Every structure is written in structure tokens, then in C-alpha cells.
Amino acid sequence: MRKQLSILRKHLGFLLAESTEMLAKFTEMRKQSGVLRKHLGILLAKFTEMRSNQAF
């Protein structure tokens, strides 16, 4: 019984480490997508501005 608890505790430790790492990666991806969205917005604004300047 004690050995099973020890094994279970070890597996829970692995799971915790794995989920913490996945959360960190997810947070990083969200941050990068926010930066990408910002840059796409700036590009779209510049493109729209260029098109409106060419109309005249």
C-alpha cells in the first residue's frame, strides 16, 4: 500500500510538472498571438490609408 502511494505521488508530480509546462507554453502562445494581432491591425490601417490616398 505504501509503495503504491509512493508511485501515485510520483505520477502526480510528473502530471503537475507537465501541466505547468503546457500552461507556460499556452501563455506564451497567447502573448505572441496578441502581438501578431496588433501588427496585423497596424498593417491593415497602413494599407487602408495607402488605398484611400491612391483614390485621389
Coordinates of C-alpha atoms in Angstrom, one line a residue:
M1 CA 0.0 0.0 0.0
R2 CA 2.8 2.4 0.9
K3 CA 4.7 1.6 -2.3
Q4 CA 1.5 2.3 -4.3
L5 CA 1.1 5.7 -2.6
S6 CA 4.7 6.5 -3.4
I7 CA 4.2 5.6 -7.1
L8 CA 1.0 7.6 -7.2
R9 CA 2.7 10.6 -5.7
K10 CA 5.5 10.3 -8.2
H11 CA 3.0 10.2 -11.1
L12 CA 1.1 13.2 -9.7
G13 CA 4.3 15.1 -9.6
F14 CA 5.0 14.3 -13.3
L15 CA 1.5 15.3 -14.2
L16 CA 1.8 18.6 -12.3
A17 CA 5.1 19.4 -14.0
E18 CA 3.7 18.5 -17.4
S19 CA 0.6 20.7 -16.9
T20 CA 2.6 23.6 -15.6
E21 CA 4.9 23.4 -18.7
M22 CA 1.8 23.2 -21.0
L23 CA 0.3 26.3 -19.3
A24 CA 3.5 28.2 -19.7
K25 CA 3.6 27.4 -23.4
F26 CA -0.1 28.3 -23.8
T27 CA 0.5 31.6 -22.1
E28 CA 3.5 32.3 -24.4
M29 CA 1.4 31.5 -27.5
R30 CA -1.4 33.8 -26.4
K31 CA 1.1 36.6 -25.8
Q32 CA 2.6 36.1 -29.3
S33 CA -0.8 36.0 -30.9
G34 CA -1.7 39.3 -29.2
V35 CA 1.5 40.8 -30.7
L36 CA 0.7 39.4 -34.1
R37 CA -2.9 40.7 -34.0
K38 CA -1.5 44.1 -33.1
H39 CA 0.9 44.1 -36.0
L40 CA -1.8 42.9 -38.4
G41 CA -4.0 45.8 -37.2
I42 CA -1.2 48.3 -37.9
L43 CA -0.6 46.8 -41.4
L44 CA -4.3 46.9 -42.2
A45 CA -4.5 50.5 -41.1
K46 CA -1.5 51.4 -43.3
F47 CA -2.9 49.5 -46.3
T48 CA -6.3 51.2 -45.9
E49 CA -4.5 54.6 -45.7
M50 CA -2.5 53.9 -48.8
R51 CA -5.6 52.8 -50.7
S52 CA -7.5 56.0 -49.7
N53 CA -4.5 58.1 -50.7
Q54 CA -4.4 56.5 -54.2
A55 CA -8.1 57.2 -54.7
F56 CA -7.4 60.9 -55.1

